[in-house]
């Protein structure tokens, strides 16, 4: 979470009263087992965006245990929306499978594999693409999934400002990833006029519409 907004984000989070037992269970599990999932306010925003966009065909790269996936799938199920989500880690893939079943969402296609390879096998267009996997590969995920974006579709990239390390002092071990994310943001601003950066959660990158 970006340092300056931490208090505001905590306040917003305190106002969100989740009642869904499966979602609450996933939040507890993620906290106890250190599984990185979207923050509550980002989850709220994702839900808002897919509903506003009336997303019919969502692609997620980075399922983890299926937390954001369940939230998006539930948000669009009333009008026949569908989620395709890709996870590279087999243990998380299995946890996600179990969680989707517990949450009774059946509008989900869960794929086990490397997003970079699996995206290339996908058919059709997606009107909402959520990128939330290995940050060092964000540009590749973006390039490949952009090819599948519908004309007015949205790409939503989480953690793009990487805990604020892009503009403040960061631990040396993050040097490469910080450089890559900075270059990626410059690349997006230079080449994609619809791109915008939002300073909440860990930083959200948004792109609407295809060139
Ligand atoms: C931040 S977590 C995703 C959280 C999830 N979107 C949520 O909010 O509930 C990132 C996930 O991406 C997965 N991942 C990393 N590299 C990947 C790749 N190349 N292809 C697919 N998944 C990948 C990790 O195993 C991890 O579970």
mmCIF file of C-alpha atoms and ligand atoms in Angstrom:
data_model
loop_
_atom_site.group_PDB
_atom_site.id
_atom_site.type_symbol
_atom_site.label_atom_id
_atom_site.label_comp_id
_atom_site.label_asym_id
_atom_site.label_seq_id
_atom_site.Cartn_x
_atom_site.Cartn_y
_atom_site.Cartn_z
ATOM 1 C CA UNK A 1 0.000 0.000 0.000
ATOM 2 C CA UNK A 2 1.346 3.437 -0.817
ATOM 3 C CA UNK A 3 2.602 4.945 2.407
ATOM 4 C CA UNK A 4 0.883 8.342 2.141
ATOM 5 C CA UNK A 5 -2.515 6.769 1.590
ATOM 6 C CA UNK A 6 -2.245 4.067 4.231
ATOM 7 C CA UNK A 7 -4.538 5.809 6.731
ATOM 8 C CA UNK A 8 -7.185 6.678 4.148
ATOM 9 C CA UNK A 9 -7.112 3.114 2.853
ATOM 10 C CA UNK A 10 -7.451 1.732 6.396
ATOM 11 C CA UNK A 11 -10.433 3.987 6.938
ATOM 12 C CA UNK A 12 -12.097 2.786 3.722
ATOM 13 C CA UNK A 13 -11.344 -0.832 4.635
ATOM 14 C CA UNK A 14 -12.960 -0.359 8.063
ATOM 15 C CA UNK A 15 -16.166 0.738 6.331
ATOM 16 C CA UNK A 16 -16.423 -2.364 4.139
ATOM 17 C CA UNK A 17 -18.505 -4.954 5.955
ATOM 18 C CA UNK A 18 -18.052 -8.275 4.177
ATOM 19 C CA UNK A 19 -20.683 -10.871 5.025
ATOM 20 C CA UNK A 20 -19.914 -13.653 2.542
ATOM 21 C CA UNK A 21 -18.477 -16.499 4.648
ATOM 22 C CA UNK A 22 -16.324 -17.942 1.837
ATOM 23 C CA UNK A 23 -14.775 -14.530 1.102
ATOM 24 C CA UNK A 24 -14.136 -14.010 4.826
ATOM 25 C CA UNK A 25 -12.559 -17.461 5.071
ATOM 26 C CA UNK A 26 -10.273 -16.690 2.122
ATOM 27 C CA UNK A 27 -9.217 -13.369 3.678
ATOM 28 C CA UNK A 28 -8.366 -15.166 6.926
ATOM 29 C CA UNK A 29 -6.467 -17.927 5.116
ATOM 30 C CA UNK A 30 -4.508 -15.420 3.015
ATOM 31 C CA UNK A 31 -3.506 -13.467 6.090
ATOM 32 C CA UNK A 32 -2.466 -16.539 8.076
ATOM 33 C CA UNK A 33 -0.613 -18.197 5.190
ATOM 34 C CA UNK A 34 0.892 -15.011 3.728
ATOM 35 C CA UNK A 35 -0.852 -15.375 0.395
ATOM 36 C CA UNK A 36 -0.831 -12.025 -1.432
ATOM 37 C CA UNK A 37 -4.370 -11.071 -2.451
ATOM 38 C CA UNK A 38 -5.842 -7.725 -3.487
ATOM 39 C CA UNK A 39 -6.555 -5.322 -0.638
ATOM 40 C CA UNK A 40 -10.191 -4.829 0.324
ATOM 41 C CA UNK A 41 -10.485 -1.423 -1.318
ATOM 42 C CA UNK A 42 -8.959 -2.775 -4.539
ATOM 43 C CA UNK A 43 -11.413 -5.705 -4.371
ATOM 44 C CA UNK A 44 -14.266 -3.187 -4.046
ATOM 45 C CA UNK A 45 -12.975 -1.211 -6.986
ATOM 46 C CA UNK A 46 -12.572 -4.337 -9.130
ATOM 47 C CA UNK A 47 -16.160 -5.303 -8.370
ATOM 48 C CA UNK A 48 -17.322 -1.782 -9.240
ATOM 49 C CA UNK A 49 -15.382 -1.775 -12.518
ATOM 50 C CA UNK A 50 -16.565 -5.147 -13.831
ATOM 51 C CA UNK A 51 -20.160 -4.261 -13.004
ATOM 52 C CA UNK A 52 -19.899 -0.786 -14.524
ATOM 53 C CA UNK A 53 -18.277 -2.235 -17.625
ATOM 54 C CA UNK A 54 -20.911 -5.029 -17.711
ATOM 55 C CA UNK A 55 -17.973 -7.347 -18.335
ATOM 56 C CA UNK A 56 -18.990 -10.517 -20.121
ATOM 57 C CA UNK A 57 -15.608 -12.107 -20.559
ATOM 58 C CA UNK A 58 -12.950 -11.492 -17.903
ATOM 59 C CA UNK A 59 -9.353 -12.704 -17.955
ATOM 60 C CA UNK A 60 -7.272 -12.805 -14.781
ATOM 61 C CA UNK A 61 -3.547 -13.594 -14.697
ATOM 62 C CA UNK A 62 -2.609 -14.672 -11.164
ATOM 63 C CA UNK A 63 -5.472 -16.501 -9.431
ATOM 64 C CA UNK A 64 -3.726 -17.315 -6.136
ATOM 65 C CA UNK A 65 -6.482 -18.885 -3.974
ATOM 66 C CA UNK A 66 -9.328 -17.432 -6.033
ATOM 67 C CA UNK A 67 -10.158 -14.405 -3.865
ATOM 68 C CA UNK A 68 -10.350 -11.667 -6.517
ATOM 69 C CA UNK A 69 -11.614 -14.292 -8.966
ATOM 70 C CA UNK A 70 -14.590 -15.164 -6.762
ATOM 71 C CA UNK A 71 -15.412 -11.493 -6.268
ATOM 72 C CA UNK A 72 -15.358 -10.756 -10.011
ATOM 73 C CA UNK A 73 -17.152 -13.963 -11.028
ATOM 74 C CA UNK A 74 -19.958 -13.300 -8.518
ATOM 75 C CA UNK A 75 -20.248 -9.680 -9.661
ATOM 76 C CA UNK A 76 -20.917 -10.640 -13.278
ATOM 77 C CA UNK A 77 -22.847 -13.903 -12.899
ATOM 78 C CA UNK A 78 -26.277 -12.221 -12.872
ATOM 79 C CA UNK A 79 -25.925 -11.257 -16.550
ATOM 80 C CA UNK A 80 -23.999 -14.313 -17.745
ATOM 81 C CA UNK A 81 -20.442 -12.983 -17.390
ATOM 82 C CA UNK A 82 -17.555 -15.442 -17.322
ATOM 83 C CA UNK A 83 -14.070 -15.469 -15.780
ATOM 84 C CA UNK A 84 -10.987 -17.222 -17.145
ATOM 85 C CA UNK A 85 -8.164 -17.220 -14.599
ATOM 86 C CA UNK A 86 -4.597 -18.557 -14.805
ATOM 87 C CA UNK A 87 -2.386 -19.716 -11.923
ATOM 88 C CA UNK A 88 1.129 -21.137 -12.205
ATOM 89 C CA UNK A 89 1.403 -22.685 -8.742
ATOM 90 C CA UNK A 90 -0.277 -26.076 -8.412
ATOM 91 C CA UNK A 91 -1.016 -25.823 -4.685
ATOM 92 C CA UNK A 92 -2.708 -22.432 -5.124
ATOM 93 C CA UNK A 93 -4.515 -23.684 -8.212
ATOM 94 C CA UNK A 94 -6.002 -26.521 -6.104
ATOM 95 C CA UNK A 95 -6.936 -24.123 -3.295
ATOM 96 C CA UNK A 96 -8.619 -21.840 -5.837
ATOM 97 C CA UNK A 97 -10.526 -24.781 -7.315
ATOM 98 C CA UNK A 98 -11.809 -25.674 -3.860
ATOM 99 C CA UNK A 99 -12.728 -22.061 -3.085
ATOM 100 C CA UNK A 100 -14.639 -21.571 -6.359
ATOM 101 C CA UNK A 101 -16.602 -24.719 -5.542
ATOM 102 C CA UNK A 102 -17.295 -23.561 -1.964
ATOM 103 C CA UNK A 103 -18.383 -20.145 -3.240
ATOM 104 C CA UNK A 104 -20.641 -21.916 -5.773
ATOM 105 C CA UNK A 105 -19.358 -19.913 -8.714
ATOM 106 C CA UNK A 106 -19.630 -21.990 -11.856
ATOM 107 C CA UNK A 107 -18.920 -19.255 -14.389
ATOM 108 C CA UNK A 108 -15.153 -19.763 -14.038
ATOM 109 C CA UNK A 109 -12.532 -21.497 -16.184
ATOM 110 C CA UNK A 110 -9.465 -22.097 -14.014
ATOM 111 C CA UNK A 111 -6.232 -22.855 -15.847
ATOM 112 C CA UNK A 112 -3.044 -24.277 -14.329
ATOM 113 C CA UNK A 113 0.042 -22.965 -16.113
ATOM 114 C CA UNK A 114 2.312 -20.050 -16.916
ATOM 115 C CA UNK A 115 0.248 -17.046 -17.954
ATOM 116 C CA UNK A 116 2.761 -16.228 -20.669
ATOM 117 C CA UNK A 117 2.152 -19.573 -22.358
ATOM 118 C CA UNK A 118 -1.533 -20.000 -21.523
ATOM 119 C CA UNK A 119 -2.612 -16.566 -22.840
ATOM 120 C CA UNK A 120 -1.344 -17.563 -26.288
ATOM 121 C CA UNK A 121 -3.694 -20.565 -26.325
ATOM 122 C CA UNK A 122 -6.815 -18.527 -25.495
ATOM 123 C CA UNK A 123 -9.484 -17.855 -28.091
ATOM 124 C CA UNK A 124 -11.825 -14.900 -28.429
ATOM 125 C CA UNK A 125 -11.839 -11.450 -26.893
ATOM 126 C CA UNK A 126 -11.872 -10.277 -23.300
ATOM 127 C CA UNK A 127 -13.574 -7.066 -22.197
ATOM 128 C CA UNK A 128 -11.829 -6.927 -18.811
ATOM 129 C CA UNK A 129 -8.280 -8.137 -18.170
ATOM 130 C CA UNK A 130 -6.851 -8.177 -14.661
ATOM 131 C CA UNK A 131 -3.054 -8.547 -14.419
ATOM 132 C CA UNK A 132 -1.947 -9.614 -10.929
ATOM 133 C CA UNK A 133 0.975 -12.042 -11.260
ATOM 134 C CA UNK A 134 4.809 -11.819 -11.316
ATOM 135 C CA UNK A 135 5.646 -8.091 -11.453
ATOM 136 C CA UNK A 136 8.894 -8.658 -13.360
ATOM 137 C CA UNK A 137 6.826 -9.955 -16.286
ATOM 138 C CA UNK A 138 4.114 -7.300 -16.327
ATOM 139 C CA UNK A 139 5.147 -5.940 -19.720
ATOM 140 C CA UNK A 140 4.971 -9.418 -21.305
ATOM 141 C CA UNK A 141 1.619 -10.177 -19.649
ATOM 142 C CA UNK A 142 0.364 -6.819 -20.862
ATOM 143 C CA UNK A 143 1.549 -7.229 -24.473
ATOM 144 C CA UNK A 144 0.115 -10.723 -24.793
ATOM 145 C CA UNK A 145 -3.209 -10.021 -23.147
ATOM 146 C CA UNK A 146 -3.654 -6.697 -25.008
ATOM 147 C CA UNK A 147 -3.935 -8.752 -28.207
ATOM 148 C CA UNK A 148 -7.061 -10.355 -26.696
ATOM 149 C CA UNK A 149 -8.636 -7.108 -25.485
ATOM 150 C CA UNK A 150 -11.963 -6.107 -27.016
ATOM 151 C CA UNK A 151 -12.240 -2.671 -28.677
ATOM 152 C CA UNK A 152 -13.590 -0.870 -25.602
ATOM 153 C CA UNK A 153 -12.180 -3.297 -23.045
ATOM 154 C CA UNK A 154 -10.290 -2.474 -19.860
ATOM 155 C CA UNK A 155 -6.930 -3.684 -18.590
ATOM 156 C CA UNK A 156 -6.505 -3.374 -14.809
ATOM 157 C CA UNK A 157 -2.976 -3.862 -13.455
ATOM 158 C CA UNK A 158 -2.513 -4.265 -9.691
ATOM 159 C CA UNK A 159 0.585 -3.450 -7.583
ATOM 160 C CA UNK A 160 2.076 -1.382 -10.363
ATOM 161 C CA UNK A 161 3.745 1.079 -7.952
ATOM 162 C CA UNK A 162 5.132 -1.779 -5.862
ATOM 163 C CA UNK A 163 4.650 -0.510 -2.284
ATOM 164 C CA UNK A 164 5.777 2.953 -3.398
ATOM 165 C CA UNK A 165 9.307 1.664 -4.132
ATOM 166 C CA UNK A 166 9.109 3.198 -7.585
ATOM 167 C CA UNK A 167 9.553 6.688 -6.165
ATOM 168 C CA UNK A 168 11.214 6.201 -2.794
ATOM 169 C CA UNK A 169 14.173 4.331 -1.348
ATOM 170 C CA UNK A 170 13.864 0.579 -1.825
ATOM 171 C CA UNK A 171 15.742 -2.517 -0.621
ATOM 172 C CA UNK A 172 18.622 -3.348 -3.013
ATOM 173 C CA UNK A 173 17.172 -6.765 -3.838
ATOM 174 C CA UNK A 174 14.281 -5.057 -5.642
ATOM 175 C CA UNK A 175 16.524 -3.069 -8.007
ATOM 176 C CA UNK A 176 15.639 -5.007 -11.181
ATOM 177 C CA UNK A 177 11.926 -5.173 -10.530
ATOM 178 C CA UNK A 178 11.761 -1.448 -9.671
ATOM 179 C CA UNK A 179 13.632 -0.594 -12.888
ATOM 180 C CA UNK A 180 11.353 -2.861 -14.944
ATOM 181 C CA UNK A 181 8.147 -1.415 -13.464
ATOM 182 C CA UNK A 182 9.377 2.162 -13.974
ATOM 183 C CA UNK A 183 10.213 1.408 -17.599
ATOM 184 C CA UNK A 184 6.857 -0.314 -18.029
ATOM 185 C CA UNK A 185 4.943 2.733 -16.743
ATOM 186 C CA UNK A 186 6.916 5.054 -19.084
ATOM 187 C CA UNK A 187 6.226 2.659 -21.948
ATOM 188 C CA UNK A 188 2.500 2.658 -21.194
ATOM 189 C CA UNK A 189 2.255 6.448 -20.968
ATOM 190 C CA UNK A 190 4.249 6.879 -24.187
ATOM 191 C CA UNK A 191 2.446 4.269 -26.250
ATOM 192 C CA UNK A 192 -1.091 3.920 -24.886
ATOM 193 C CA UNK A 193 -3.051 7.191 -24.708
ATOM 194 C CA UNK A 194 -5.829 5.537 -22.667
ATOM 195 C CA UNK A 195 -3.460 4.650 -19.829
ATOM 196 C CA UNK A 196 -3.816 6.123 -16.338
ATOM 197 C CA UNK A 197 -2.252 5.476 -12.946
ATOM 198 C CA UNK A 198 -4.266 5.486 -9.728
ATOM 199 C CA UNK A 199 -2.530 5.854 -6.354
ATOM 200 C CA UNK A 200 -4.454 3.424 -4.220
ATOM 201 C CA UNK A 201 -3.849 -0.104 -3.027
ATOM 202 C CA UNK A 202 -0.311 -0.691 -4.254
ATOM 203 C CA UNK A 203 -0.916 1.470 -7.301
ATOM 204 C CA UNK A 204 -3.317 0.565 -10.082
ATOM 205 C CA UNK A 205 -2.648 0.909 -13.795
ATOM 206 C CA UNK A 206 -5.736 1.258 -15.970
ATOM 207 C CA UNK A 207 -6.116 1.197 -19.703
ATOM 208 C CA UNK A 208 -9.385 1.592 -21.546
ATOM 209 C CA UNK A 209 -9.904 0.897 -25.221
ATOM 210 C CA UNK A 210 -7.741 -0.488 -27.946
ATOM 211 C CA UNK A 211 -5.616 1.734 -30.186
HETATM 212 C C1 LIG B 1 -0.766 -11.391 -6.093
HETATM 213 S S1 LIG B 1 -1.141 -13.066 -6.326
HETATM 214 C C2 LIG B 1 -2.715 -13.024 -7.070
HETATM 215 C C3 LIG B 1 -3.795 -12.632 -6.121
HETATM 216 C C4 LIG B 1 -5.194 -12.781 -6.649
HETATM 217 N N1 LIG B 1 -5.373 -12.093 -7.900
HETATM 218 C C5 LIG B 1 -6.171 -12.233 -5.631
HETATM 219 O O1 LIG B 1 -6.185 -11.004 -5.429
HETATM 220 O O2 LIG B 1 -6.913 -13.028 -5.021
HETATM 221 C C6 LIG B 1 -0.119 -13.487 -7.677
HETATM 222 C C7 LIG B 1 -0.281 -14.912 -8.152
HETATM 223 O O3 LIG B 1 0.287 -15.003 -9.460
HETATM 224 C C8 LIG B 1 0.845 -16.276 -9.609
HETATM 225 N N2 LIG B 1 1.813 -16.217 -10.724
HETATM 226 C C9 LIG B 1 3.083 -15.763 -10.704
HETATM 227 N N3 LIG B 1 3.634 -15.866 -11.922
HETATM 228 C C10 LIG B 1 2.672 -16.383 -12.730
HETATM 229 C C11 LIG B 1 2.636 -16.727 -14.103
HETATM 230 N N4 LIG B 1 3.708 -16.565 -14.888
HETATM 231 N N5 LIG B 1 1.494 -17.226 -14.609
HETATM 232 C C12 LIG B 1 0.397 -17.398 -13.826
HETATM 233 N N6 LIG B 1 0.386 -17.103 -12.511
HETATM 234 C C13 LIG B 1 1.505 -16.602 -11.976
HETATM 235 C C14 LIG B 1 1.485 -16.556 -8.240
HETATM 236 O O4 LIG B 1 1.696 -17.930 -8.034
HETATM 237 C C15 LIG B 1 0.451 -15.943 -7.299
HETATM 238 O O5 LIG B 1 -0.454 -16.904 -6.824
#
